[in-house]
Amino acid sequence: MTPPSRRGSTRSQDALLLELAGRLTARDRWLLAMLLEHQVLTRRHITRLCFDGERQTRMRLATLHHLGVVDRVHPHYRLIAAPLHYVLGTAGAAVLAAERGITVRDLGYRRDRLHALAHGVRLAHLVEVNTLFAALVHASRVRPADQGLVAWWSERRAADTWGQIVRPDGYGVWVDGRRRLDVMVELDRGTEPLTRVLAKLPAYSRLAERSGIVTPLLIWLPSARREANLRAALRTAPPGVTILTAAPGPATAPDADDDLAPARPVWLPLHAQSRTDLDGLTRRYGTPLHPTRPLHPTDDDPDAAPIPRPPVLHRGQ
């Protein structure tokens, strides 16, 4: 028999989930899944991902915070106060766990760890990785279904899959027409010697050798000078590694603060002279779509990464 305290807790949880069921849209639930996968998103990220303007984002996030499905933190890094960052809230974790038919513990949610991350030394790096992918999601939103960025895996999911060989900062699949481009992403913030970046490349070569698949590696660097120095050091790439570099600067983004630059013609193959965008890379390095190779994990996998495209809301949602 369930103890009275447990019965009361269960009723309270059921009442919370029942209330939230009528308050959360399909887009809200998608955003909760994105926060579970990618841990920390800024308000700017969330606008790029699924809203049409900052005001709309602020209003909806205020509601979601009031409901307890998201938490917000105001961290400090780079010696300045950062904008609001959002993480999955306790009620949001309960919603996702209920949808999967598991407990919050089985979901892997730990509020204390998320808040420690949001104030830790890894935050800036994670935010910049998510900025890069958010730009690709934003560019995809105007495209037909199953075009643009159709898969985005976090560092944790990529490590679960390839961690014995490589640990990329992210993995994505870009589709243009009838071709797909699978890419690994490494983001360099310029805080370590370039030798640390170079030391990661042989592992990608081993992965290509073992899998028989060459997955291009996108390396985003903090400045044009840093990019030039890396390219000078990369006179030859390890076997099986296709390297493409980009950096913010006059050649790639006229506005140094332009967070949409990664979706533009900024990517330069190692031995090429002209930059191109993800569509150009897909035409050059992509593979034909094949019906037996899904674009993203199947819908019957409860732990699949959320599809990057936000759901379209219909009237009344």
mmCIF file of N, CA, C and O in Angstrom, residues 107-207:
data_model
loop_
_atom_site.group_PDB
_atom_site.id
_atom_site.type_symbol
_atom_site.label_atom_id
_atom_site.label_comp_id
_atom_site.label_asym_id
_atom_site.label_seq_id
_atom_site.Cartn_x
_atom_site.Cartn_y
_atom_site.Cartn_z
ATOM 1 N N LEU A 107 15.207 9.859 -16.647
ATOM 2 C CA LEU A 107 15.417 10.838 -17.720
ATOM 3 C C LEU A 107 16.842 11.383 -17.700
ATOM 4 O O LEU A 107 17.331 11.902 -18.708
ATOM 5 N N GLY A 108 17.500 11.279 -16.538
ATOM 6 C CA GLY A 108 18.849 11.812 -16.407
ATOM 7 C C GLY A 108 18.884 13.268 -16.012
ATOM 8 O O GLY A 108 19.933 13.920 -16.104
ATOM 9 N N TYR A 109 17.743 13.784 -15.539
ATOM 10 C CA TYR A 109 17.664 15.212 -15.194
ATOM 11 C C TYR A 109 18.191 15.445 -13.791
ATOM 12 O O TYR A 109 17.804 14.759 -12.840
ATOM 13 N N ARG A 110 19.087 16.419 -13.662
ATOM 14 C CA ARG A 110 19.597 16.864 -12.358
ATOM 15 C C ARG A 110 19.649 18.385 -12.366
ATOM 16 O O ARG A 110 20.491 18.984 -13.032
ATOM 17 N N ARG A 111 18.720 19.005 -11.657
ATOM 18 C CA ARG A 111 18.651 20.465 -11.651
ATOM 19 C C ARG A 111 19.945 21.087 -11.131
ATOM 20 O O ARG A 111 20.410 22.095 -11.670
ATOM 21 N N ASP A 112 20.544 20.470 -10.108
ATOM 22 C CA ASP A 112 21.751 21.042 -9.536
ATOM 23 C C ASP A 112 22.903 21.024 -10.541
ATOM 24 O O ASP A 112 23.689 21.974 -10.620
ATOM 25 N N ARG A 113 22.996 19.958 -11.330
ATOM 26 C CA ARG A 113 24.065 19.884 -12.324
ATOM 27 C C ARG A 113 23.870 20.912 -13.431
ATOM 28 O O ARG A 113 24.839 21.499 -13.926
ATOM 29 N N LEU A 114 22.623 21.128 -13.834
ATOM 30 C CA LEU A 114 22.364 22.126 -14.870
ATOM 31 C C LEU A 114 22.749 23.521 -14.397
ATOM 32 O O LEU A 114 23.344 24.303 -15.141
ATOM 33 N N HIS A 115 22.413 23.843 -13.161
ATOM 34 C CA HIS A 115 22.746 25.167 -12.644
ATOM 35 C C HIS A 115 24.254 25.309 -12.434
ATOM 36 O O HIS A 115 24.803 26.396 -12.634
ATOM 37 N N ALA A 116 24.918 24.222 -12.059
ATOM 38 C CA ALA A 116 26.379 24.269 -11.949
ATOM 39 C C ALA A 116 27.001 24.502 -13.319
ATOM 40 O O ALA A 116 27.951 25.290 -13.466
ATOM 41 N N LEU A 117 26.461 23.852 -14.353
ATOM 42 C CA LEU A 117 26.952 24.055 -15.711
ATOM 43 C C LEU A 117 26.734 25.494 -16.148
ATOM 44 O O LEU A 117 27.608 26.118 -16.778
ATOM 45 N N ALA A 118 25.580 26.059 -15.808
ATOM 46 C CA ALA A 118 25.245 27.410 -16.244
ATOM 47 C C ALA A 118 26.110 28.475 -15.577
ATOM 48 O O ALA A 118 26.074 29.642 -15.985
ATOM 49 N N HIS A 119 26.861 28.086 -14.575
ATOM 50 C CA HIS A 119 27.770 29.028 -13.915
ATOM 51 C C HIS A 119 29.219 28.540 -13.983
ATOM 52 O O HIS A 119 30.081 29.104 -13.305
ATOM 53 N N GLY A 120 29.482 27.506 -14.789
ATOM 54 C CA GLY A 120 30.800 26.893 -14.813
ATOM 55 C C GLY A 120 31.669 27.359 -15.962
ATOM 56 O O GLY A 120 31.263 28.161 -16.820
ATOM 57 N N VAL A 121 32.875 26.803 -16.004
ATOM 58 C CA VAL A 121 33.869 27.235 -16.992
ATOM 59 C C VAL A 121 33.533 26.726 -18.384
ATOM 60 O O VAL A 121 34.030 27.273 -19.378
ATOM 61 N N ARG A 122 32.706 25.689 -18.511
ATOM 62 C CA ARG A 122 32.363 25.140 -19.815
ATOM 63 C C ARG A 122 31.226 25.881 -20.492
ATOM 64 O O ARG A 122 30.902 25.615 -21.663
ATOM 65 N N LEU A 123 30.602 26.804 -19.790
ATOM 66 C CA LEU A 123 29.407 27.436 -20.322
ATOM 67 C C LEU A 123 29.662 28.167 -21.628
ATOM 68 O O LEU A 123 28.920 28.009 -22.596
ATOM 69 N N ALA A 124 30.699 29.004 -21.684
ATOM 70 C CA ALA A 124 30.946 29.813 -22.874
ATOM 71 C C ALA A 124 31.131 28.937 -24.110
ATOM 72 O O ALA A 124 30.624 29.252 -25.192
ATOM 73 N N HIS A 125 31.864 27.841 -23.945
ATOM 74 C CA HIS A 125 32.082 26.944 -25.079
ATOM 75 C C HIS A 125 30.765 26.317 -25.542
ATOM 76 O O HIS A 125 30.463 26.286 -26.752
ATOM 77 N N LEU A 126 29.954 25.839 -24.602
ATOM 78 C CA LEU A 126 28.672 25.234 -24.945
ATOM 79 C C LEU A 126 27.762 26.237 -25.639
ATOM 80 O O LEU A 126 27.091 25.910 -26.629
ATOM 81 N N VAL A 127 27.730 27.460 -25.144
ATOM 82 C CA VAL A 127 26.879 28.488 -25.742
ATOM 83 C C VAL A 127 27.301 28.766 -27.182
ATOM 84 O O VAL A 127 26.458 28.922 -28.078
ATOM 85 N N GLU A 128 28.599 28.812 -27.449
ATOM 86 C CA GLU A 128 29.061 29.103 -28.807
ATOM 87 C C GLU A 128 28.766 27.942 -29.758
ATOM 88 O O GLU A 128 28.438 28.163 -30.925
ATOM 89 N N VAL A 129 28.883 26.712 -29.267
ATOM 90 C CA VAL A 129 28.492 25.569 -30.097
ATOM 91 C C VAL A 129 27.010 25.658 -30.437
ATOM 92 O O VAL A 129 26.598 25.481 -31.600
ATOM 93 N N ASN A 130 26.176 25.953 -29.452
ATOM 94 C CA ASN A 130 24.741 26.044 -29.689
ATOM 95 C C ASN A 130 24.390 27.232 -30.579
ATOM 96 O O ASN A 130 23.403 27.187 -31.320
ATOM 97 N N THR A 131 25.200 28.291 -30.528
ATOM 98 C CA THR A 131 24.990 29.428 -31.426
ATOM 99 C C THR A 131 25.199 29.006 -32.873
ATOM 100 O O THR A 131 24.431 29.377 -33.767
ATOM 101 N N LEU A 132 26.235 28.222 -33.123
ATOM 102 C CA LEU A 132 26.510 27.756 -34.483
ATOM 103 C C LEU A 132 25.342 26.926 -35.014
ATOM 104 O O LEU A 132 24.846 27.166 -36.126
ATOM 105 N N PHE A 133 24.890 25.971 -34.227
ATOM 106 C CA PHE A 133 23.804 25.120 -34.698
ATOM 107 C C PHE A 133 22.483 25.883 -34.779
ATOM 108 O O PHE A 133 21.659 25.614 -35.663
ATOM 109 N N ALA A 134 22.261 26.827 -33.870
ATOM 110 C CA ALA A 134 21.027 27.624 -33.927
ATOM 111 C C ALA A 134 20.948 28.408 -35.236
ATOM 112 O O ALA A 134 19.862 28.603 -35.791
ATOM 113 N N ALA A 135 22.096 28.868 -35.738
ATOM 114 C CA ALA A 135 22.121 29.571 -37.025
ATOM 115 C C ALA A 135 21.675 28.643 -38.149
ATOM 116 O O ALA A 135 20.941 29.052 -39.068
ATOM 117 N N LEU A 136 22.096 27.383 -38.096
ATOM 118 C CA LEU A 136 21.706 26.427 -39.132
ATOM 119 C C LEU A 136 20.221 26.080 -39.037
ATOM 120 O O LEU A 136 19.543 25.925 -40.051
ATOM 121 N N VAL A 137 19.714 25.955 -37.801
ATOM 122 C CA VAL A 137 18.280 25.703 -37.620
ATOM 123 C C VAL A 137 17.479 26.884 -38.166
ATOM 124 O O VAL A 137 16.484 26.704 -38.887
ATOM 125 N N HIS A 138 17.906 28.094 -37.832
ATOM 126 C CA HIS A 138 17.191 29.297 -38.266
ATOM 127 C C HIS A 138 17.128 29.367 -39.795
ATOM 128 O O HIS A 138 16.085 29.701 -40.370
ATOM 129 N N ALA A 139 18.230 29.048 -40.452
ATOM 130 C CA ALA A 139 18.259 29.081 -41.918
ATOM 131 C C ALA A 139 17.374 28.002 -42.525
ATOM 132 O O ALA A 139 16.931 28.127 -43.674
ATOM 133 N N SER A 140 17.105 26.945 -41.764
ATOM 134 C CA SER A 140 16.308 25.829 -42.273
ATOM 135 C C SER A 140 14.814 26.069 -42.156
ATOM 136 O O SER A 140 14.032 25.384 -42.835
ATOM 137 N N ARG A 141 14.401 26.990 -41.315
ATOM 138 C CA ARG A 141 12.978 27.125 -41.005
ATOM 139 C C ARG A 141 12.140 27.567 -42.196
ATOM 140 O O ARG A 141 10.926 27.333 -42.219
ATOM 141 N N VAL A 142 12.759 28.194 -43.194
ATOM 142 C CA VAL A 142 12.013 28.645 -44.372
ATOM 143 C C VAL A 142 11.995 27.588 -45.464
ATOM 144 O O VAL A 142 11.396 27.798 -46.522
ATOM 145 N N ARG A 143 12.633 26.468 -45.228
ATOM 146 C CA ARG A 143 12.739 25.425 -46.247
ATOM 147 C C ARG A 143 11.617 24.401 -46.097
ATOM 148 O O ARG A 143 10.987 24.298 -45.045
ATOM 149 N N PRO A 144 11.403 23.614 -47.145
ATOM 150 C CA PRO A 144 10.418 22.525 -47.024
ATOM 151 C C PRO A 144 10.839 21.520 -45.961
ATOM 152 O O PRO A 144 11.993 21.496 -45.522
ATOM 153 N N ALA A 145 9.914 20.690 -45.567
ATOM 154 C CA ALA A 145 10.206 19.650 -44.584
ATOM 155 C C ALA A 145 11.323 18.751 -45.097
ATOM 156 O O ALA A 145 11.459 18.509 -46.290
ATOM 157 N N ASP A 146 12.154 18.280 -44.156
ATOM 158 C CA ASP A 146 13.278 17.396 -44.462
ATOM 159 C C ASP A 146 14.296 18.052 -45.385
ATOM 160 O O ASP A 146 14.938 17.388 -46.197
ATOM 161 N N GLN A 147 14.433 19.366 -45.253
ATOM 162 C CA GLN A 147 15.486 20.097 -45.946
ATOM 163 C C GLN A 147 16.235 20.932 -44.911
ATOM 164 O O GLN A 147 15.707 21.270 -43.852
ATOM 165 N N GLY A 148 17.465 21.298 -45.227
ATOM 166 C CA GLY A 148 18.276 22.045 -44.280
ATOM 167 C C GLY A 148 18.809 21.129 -43.189
ATOM 168 O O GLY A 148 19.147 19.969 -43.443
ATOM 169 N N LEU A 149 18.905 21.653 -41.965
ATOM 170 C CA LEU A 149 19.418 20.851 -40.852
ATOM 171 C C LEU A 149 18.314 19.930 -40.347
ATOM 172 O O LEU A 149 17.312 20.391 -39.804
ATOM 173 N N VAL A 150 18.501 18.639 -40.510
ATOM 174 C CA VAL A 150 17.464 17.670 -40.132
ATOM 175 C C VAL A 150 17.860 16.861 -38.912
ATOM 176 O O VAL A 150 17.037 16.097 -38.380
ATOM 177 N N ALA A 151 19.104 16.965 -38.462
ATOM 178 C CA ALA A 151 19.534 16.274 -37.241
ATOM 179 C C ALA A 151 20.598 17.117 -36.562
ATOM 180 O O ALA A 151 21.457 17.703 -37.224
ATOM 181 N N TRP A 152 20.511 17.203 -35.235
ATOM 182 C CA TRP A 152 21.495 17.926 -34.427
ATOM 183 C C TRP A 152 21.683 17.156 -33.133
ATOM 184 O O TRP A 152 20.754 17.050 -32.336
ATOM 185 N N TRP A 153 22.873 16.601 -32.970
ATOM 186 C CA TRP A 153 23.202 15.875 -31.756
ATOM 187 C C TRP A 153 24.117 16.703 -30.881
ATOM 188 O O TRP A 153 25.045 17.360 -31.366
ATOM 189 N N SER A 154 23.883 16.646 -29.595
ATOM 190 C CA SER A 154 24.735 17.325 -28.629
ATOM 191 C C SER A 154 26.065 16.591 -28.474
ATOM 192 O O SER A 154 26.241 15.449 -28.932
ATOM 193 N N GLU A 155 26.996 17.246 -27.806
ATOM 194 C CA GLU A 155 28.286 16.624 -27.510
ATOM 195 C C GLU A 155 28.089 15.333 -26.715
ATOM 196 O O GLU A 155 28.774 14.331 -26.958
ATOM 197 N N ARG A 156 27.165 15.341 -25.778
ATOM 198 C CA ARG A 156 26.948 14.148 -24.954
ATOM 199 C C ARG A 156 26.461 12.970 -25.794
ATOM 200 O O ARG A 156 26.921 11.842 -25.623
ATOM 201 N N ARG A 157 25.530 13.216 -26.702
ATOM 202 C CA ARG A 157 25.010 12.127 -27.542
ATOM 203 C C ARG A 157 26.098 11.634 -28.502
ATOM 204 O O ARG A 157 26.227 10.431 -28.746
ATOM 205 N N ALA A 158 26.866 12.579 -29.058
ATOM 206 C CA ALA A 158 27.957 12.185 -29.950
ATOM 207 C C ALA A 158 28.993 11.351 -29.203
ATOM 208 O O ALA A 158 29.517 10.364 -29.724
ATOM 209 N N ALA A 159 29.273 11.730 -27.954
ATOM 210 C CA ALA A 159 30.237 10.971 -27.154
ATOM 211 C C ALA A 159 29.720 9.573 -26.850
ATOM 212 O O ALA A 159 30.492 8.605 -26.822
ATOM 213 N N ASP A 160 28.410 9.446 -26.618
ATOM 214 C CA ASP A 160 27.836 8.126 -26.378
ATOM 215 C C ASP A 160 28.001 7.221 -27.597
ATOM 216 O O ASP A 160 28.092 5.995 -27.461
ATOM 217 N N THR A 161 28.032 7.827 -28.789
ATOM 218 C CA THR A 161 28.109 7.051 -30.024
ATOM 219 C C THR A 161 29.545 6.778 -30.456
ATOM 220 O O THR A 161 29.890 5.655 -30.836
ATOM 221 N N TRP A 162 30.403 7.802 -30.377
ATOM 222 C CA TRP A 162 31.761 7.669 -30.912
ATOM 223 C C TRP A 162 32.839 7.950 -29.874
ATOM 224 O O TRP A 162 34.010 8.061 -30.211
ATOM 225 N N GLY A 163 32.466 8.044 -28.608
ATOM 226 C CA GLY A 163 33.382 8.524 -27.580
ATOM 227 C C GLY A 163 34.647 7.711 -27.408
ATOM 228 O O GLY A 163 35.645 8.229 -26.907
ATOM 229 N N GLN A 164 34.633 6.452 -27.807
ATOM 230 C CA GLN A 164 35.850 5.657 -27.689
ATOM 231 C C GLN A 164 36.898 6.079 -28.717
ATOM 232 O O GLN A 164 38.070 5.696 -28.601
ATOM 233 N N ILE A 165 36.463 6.847 -29.739
ATOM 234 C CA ILE A 165 37.403 7.281 -30.777
ATOM 235 C C ILE A 165 37.510 8.803 -30.802
ATOM 236 O O ILE A 165 38.604 9.359 -30.705
ATOM 237 N N VAL A 166 36.364 9.472 -30.973
ATOM 238 C CA VAL A 166 36.355 10.935 -31.038
ATOM 239 C C VAL A 166 35.235 11.480 -30.171
ATOM 240 O O VAL A 166 34.253 10.783 -29.901
ATOM 241 N N ARG A 167 35.366 12.738 -29.768
ATOM 242 C CA ARG A 167 34.335 13.413 -28.985
ATOM 243 C C ARG A 167 34.100 14.796 -29.598
ATOM 244 O O ARG A 167 34.562 15.811 -29.073
ATOM 245 N N PRO A 168 33.376 14.855 -30.713
ATOM 246 C CA PRO A 168 33.121 16.157 -31.343
ATOM 247 C C PRO A 168 32.216 17.021 -30.473
ATOM 248 O O PRO A 168 31.512 16.526 -29.582
ATOM 249 N N ASP A 169 32.215 18.323 -30.754
ATOM 250 C CA ASP A 169 31.341 19.234 -30.018
ATOM 251 C C ASP A 169 29.894 19.123 -30.470
ATOM 252 O O ASP A 169 28.987 19.617 -29.793
ATOM 253 N N GLY A 170 29.671 18.494 -31.595
ATOM 254 C CA GLY A 170 28.321 18.297 -32.097
ATOM 255 C C GLY A 170 28.354 17.550 -33.409
ATOM 256 O O GLY A 170 29.408 17.402 -34.039
ATOM 257 N N TYR A 171 27.196 17.059 -33.800
ATOM 258 C CA TYR A 171 27.039 16.328 -35.060
ATOM 259 C C TYR A 171 25.747 16.790 -35.701
ATOM 260 O O TYR A 171 24.741 17.034 -35.012
ATOM 261 N N GLY A 172 25.749 16.926 -37.020
ATOM 262 C CA GLY A 172 24.541 17.351 -37.704
ATOM 263 C C GLY A 172 24.418 16.712 -39.070
ATOM 264 O O GLY A 172 25.389 16.202 -39.636
ATOM 265 N N VAL A 173 23.194 16.741 -39.595
ATOM 266 C CA VAL A 173 22.913 16.278 -40.951
ATOM 267 C C VAL A 173 22.217 17.407 -41.690
ATOM 268 O O VAL A 173 21.179 17.911 -41.234
ATOM 269 N N TRP A 174 22.790 17.801 -42.829
ATOM 270 C CA TRP A 174 22.216 18.860 -43.670
ATOM 271 C C TRP A 174 21.759 18.225 -44.980
ATOM 272 O O TRP A 174 22.486 17.430 -45.588
ATOM 273 N N VAL A 175 20.553 18.554 -45.413
ATOM 274 C CA VAL A 175 19.993 17.996 -46.641
ATOM 275 C C VAL A 175 19.686 19.122 -47.611
ATOM 276 O O VAL A 175 19.064 20.126 -47.257
ATOM 277 N N ASP A 176 20.166 18.960 -48.846
ATOM 278 C CA ASP A 176 19.872 19.898 -49.926
ATOM 279 C C ASP A 176 19.478 19.087 -51.149
ATOM 280 O O ASP A 176 20.299 18.345 -51.701
ATOM 281 N N GLY A 177 18.235 19.205 -51.558
ATOM 282 C CA GLY A 177 17.783 18.445 -52.710
ATOM 283 C C GLY A 177 17.788 16.958 -52.420
ATOM 284 O O GLY A 177 17.145 16.483 -51.488
ATOM 285 N N ARG A 178 18.568 16.217 -53.190
ATOM 286 C CA ARG A 178 18.602 14.766 -53.049
ATOM 287 C C ARG A 178 19.897 14.272 -52.416
ATOM 288 O O ARG A 178 20.237 13.104 -52.533
ATOM 289 N N ARG A 179 20.610 15.170 -51.738
ATOM 290 C CA ARG A 179 21.869 14.769 -51.121
ATOM 291 C C ARG A 179 21.874 15.182 -49.653
ATOM 292 O O ARG A 179 21.191 16.136 -49.261
ATOM 293 N N ARG A 180 22.638 14.452 -48.868
ATOM 294 C CA ARG A 180 22.776 14.734 -47.450
ATOM 295 C C ARG A 180 24.250 14.896 -47.122
ATOM 296 O O ARG A 180 25.123 14.290 -47.740
ATOM 297 N N LEU A 181 24.511 15.716 -46.123
ATOM 298 C CA LEU A 181 25.871 15.938 -45.649
ATOM 299 C C LEU A 181 25.889 15.699 -44.150
ATOM 300 O O LEU A 181 25.265 16.444 -43.384
ATOM 301 N N ASP A 182 26.605 14.677 -43.715
ATOM 302 C CA ASP A 182 26.809 14.421 -42.300
ATOM 303 C C ASP A 182 28.090 15.129 -41.875
ATOM 304 O O ASP A 182 29.137 14.957 -42.523
ATOM 305 N N VAL A 183 28.035 15.920 -40.812
ATOM 306 C CA VAL A 183 29.208 16.682 -40.391
ATOM 307 C C VAL A 183 29.447 16.527 -38.897
ATOM 308 O O VAL A 183 28.512 16.400 -38.107
ATOM 309 N N MET A 184 30.716 16.533 -38.538
ATOM 310 C CA MET A 184 31.150 16.700 -37.159
ATOM 311 C C MET A 184 31.564 18.162 -36.987
ATOM 312 O O MET A 184 32.012 18.802 -37.942
ATOM 313 N N VAL A 185 31.442 18.682 -35.780
ATOM 314 C CA VAL A 185 31.785 20.075 -35.505
ATOM 315 C C VAL A 185 32.767 20.156 -34.353
ATOM 316 O O VAL A 185 32.573 19.513 -33.307
ATOM 317 N N GLU A 186 33.830 20.916 -34.556
ATOM 318 C CA GLU A 186 34.758 21.279 -33.487
ATOM 319 C C GLU A 186 34.787 22.808 -33.413
ATOM 320 O O GLU A 186 34.964 23.487 -34.426
ATOM 321 N N LEU A 187 34.580 23.332 -32.218
ATOM 322 C CA LEU A 187 34.603 24.777 -32.020
ATOM 323 C C LEU A 187 35.824 25.159 -31.196
ATOM 324 O O LEU A 187 36.003 24.662 -30.081
ATOM 325 N N ASP A 188 36.662 26.003 -31.772
ATOM 326 C CA ASP A 188 37.884 26.461 -31.112
ATOM 327 C C ASP A 188 37.677 27.897 -30.649
ATOM 328 O O ASP A 188 37.357 28.771 -31.457
ATOM 329 N N ARG A 189 37.867 28.143 -29.359
ATOM 330 C CA ARG A 189 37.671 29.483 -28.814
ATOM 331 C C ARG A 189 38.983 30.253 -28.698
ATOM 332 O O ARG A 189 39.005 31.379 -28.205
ATOM 333 N N GLY A 190 40.090 29.653 -29.131
ATOM 334 C CA GLY A 190 41.373 30.334 -29.061
ATOM 335 C C GLY A 190 41.981 30.358 -27.680
ATOM 336 O O GLY A 190 42.914 31.128 -27.434
ATOM 337 N N THR A 191 41.489 29.531 -26.772
ATOM 338 C CA THR A 191 42.000 29.523 -25.393
ATOM 339 C C THR A 191 43.102 28.489 -25.193
ATOM 340 O O THR A 191 43.692 28.431 -24.121
ATOM 341 N N GLU A 192 43.344 27.667 -26.216
ATOM 342 C CA GLU A 192 44.378 26.644 -26.136
ATOM 343 C C GLU A 192 45.309 26.754 -27.336
ATOM 344 O O GLU A 192 44.925 27.330 -28.373
ATOM 345 N N PRO A 193 46.525 26.226 -27.240
ATOM 346 C CA PRO A 193 47.425 26.245 -28.400
ATOM 347 C C PRO A 193 46.807 25.480 -29.574
ATOM 348 O O PRO A 193 46.031 24.535 -29.390
ATOM 349 N N LEU A 194 47.159 25.897 -30.794
ATOM 350 C CA LEU A 194 46.640 25.210 -31.972
ATOM 351 C C LEU A 194 47.060 23.745 -32.013
ATOM 352 O O LEU A 194 46.403 22.927 -32.664
ATOM 353 N N THR A 195 48.120 23.420 -31.313
ATOM 354 C CA THR A 195 48.540 22.026 -31.282
ATOM 355 C C THR A 195 47.466 21.130 -30.663
ATOM 356 O O THR A 195 47.372 19.950 -31.014
ATOM 357 N N ARG A 196 46.654 21.681 -29.759
ATOM 358 C CA ARG A 196 45.557 20.896 -29.177
ATOM 359 C C ARG A 196 44.502 20.587 -30.229
ATOM 360 O O ARG A 196 43.907 19.505 -30.226
ATOM 361 N N VAL A 197 44.244 21.552 -31.107
ATOM 362 C CA VAL A 197 43.292 21.320 -32.203
ATOM 363 C C VAL A 197 43.856 20.263 -33.153
ATOM 364 O O VAL A 197 43.154 19.317 -33.555
ATOM 365 N N LEU A 198 45.123 20.423 -33.522
ATOM 366 C CA LEU A 198 45.748 19.487 -34.456
ATOM 367 C C LEU A 198 45.784 18.075 -33.881
ATOM 368 O O LEU A 198 45.661 17.090 -34.619
ATOM 369 N N ALA A 199 45.939 17.969 -32.562
ATOM 370 C CA ALA A 199 46.049 16.653 -31.932
ATOM 371 C C ALA A 199 44.749 15.862 -31.996
ATOM 372 O O ALA A 199 44.759 14.633 -31.821
ATOM 373 N N LYS A 200 43.632 16.536 -32.243
ATOM 374 C CA LYS A 200 42.352 15.841 -32.326
ATOM 375 C C LYS A 200 42.146 15.156 -33.675
ATOM 376 O O LYS A 200 41.326 14.236 -33.796
ATOM 377 N N LEU A 201 42.857 15.588 -34.704
ATOM 378 C CA LEU A 201 42.562 15.142 -36.064
ATOM 379 C C LEU A 201 42.856 13.667 -36.325
ATOM 380 O O LEU A 201 42.092 13.004 -37.040
ATOM 381 N N PRO A 202 43.946 13.095 -35.801
ATOM 382 C CA PRO A 202 44.169 11.663 -36.054
ATOM 383 C C PRO A 202 43.017 10.778 -35.592
ATOM 384 O O PRO A 202 42.755 9.728 -36.192
ATOM 385 N N ALA A 203 42.313 11.183 -34.543
ATOM 386 C CA ALA A 203 41.170 10.384 -34.080
ATOM 387 C C ALA A 203 40.069 10.358 -35.132
ATOM 388 O O ALA A 203 39.412 9.323 -35.334
ATOM 389 N N TYR A 204 39.844 11.479 -35.816
ATOM 390 C CA TYR A 204 38.843 11.502 -36.890
ATOM 391 C C TYR A 204 39.286 10.609 -38.043
ATOM 392 O O TYR A 204 38.454 9.983 -38.718
ATOM 393 N N SER A 205 40.581 10.544 -38.282
ATOM 394 C CA SER A 205 41.104 9.649 -39.309
ATOM 395 C C SER A 205 40.834 8.193 -38.938
ATOM 396 O O SER A 205 40.432 7.379 -39.777
ATOM 397 N N ARG A 206 41.028 7.843 -37.660
ATOM 398 C CA ARG A 206 40.759 6.471 -37.211
ATOM 399 C C ARG A 206 39.281 6.135 -37.329
ATOM 400 O O ARG A 206 38.915 5.012 -37.699
ATOM 401 N N LEU A 207 38.409 7.111 -37.014
ATOM 402 C CA LEU A 207 36.971 6.878 -37.132
ATOM 403 C C LEU A 207 36.596 6.599 -38.584
ATOM 404 O O LEU A 207 35.818 5.674 -38.868
#
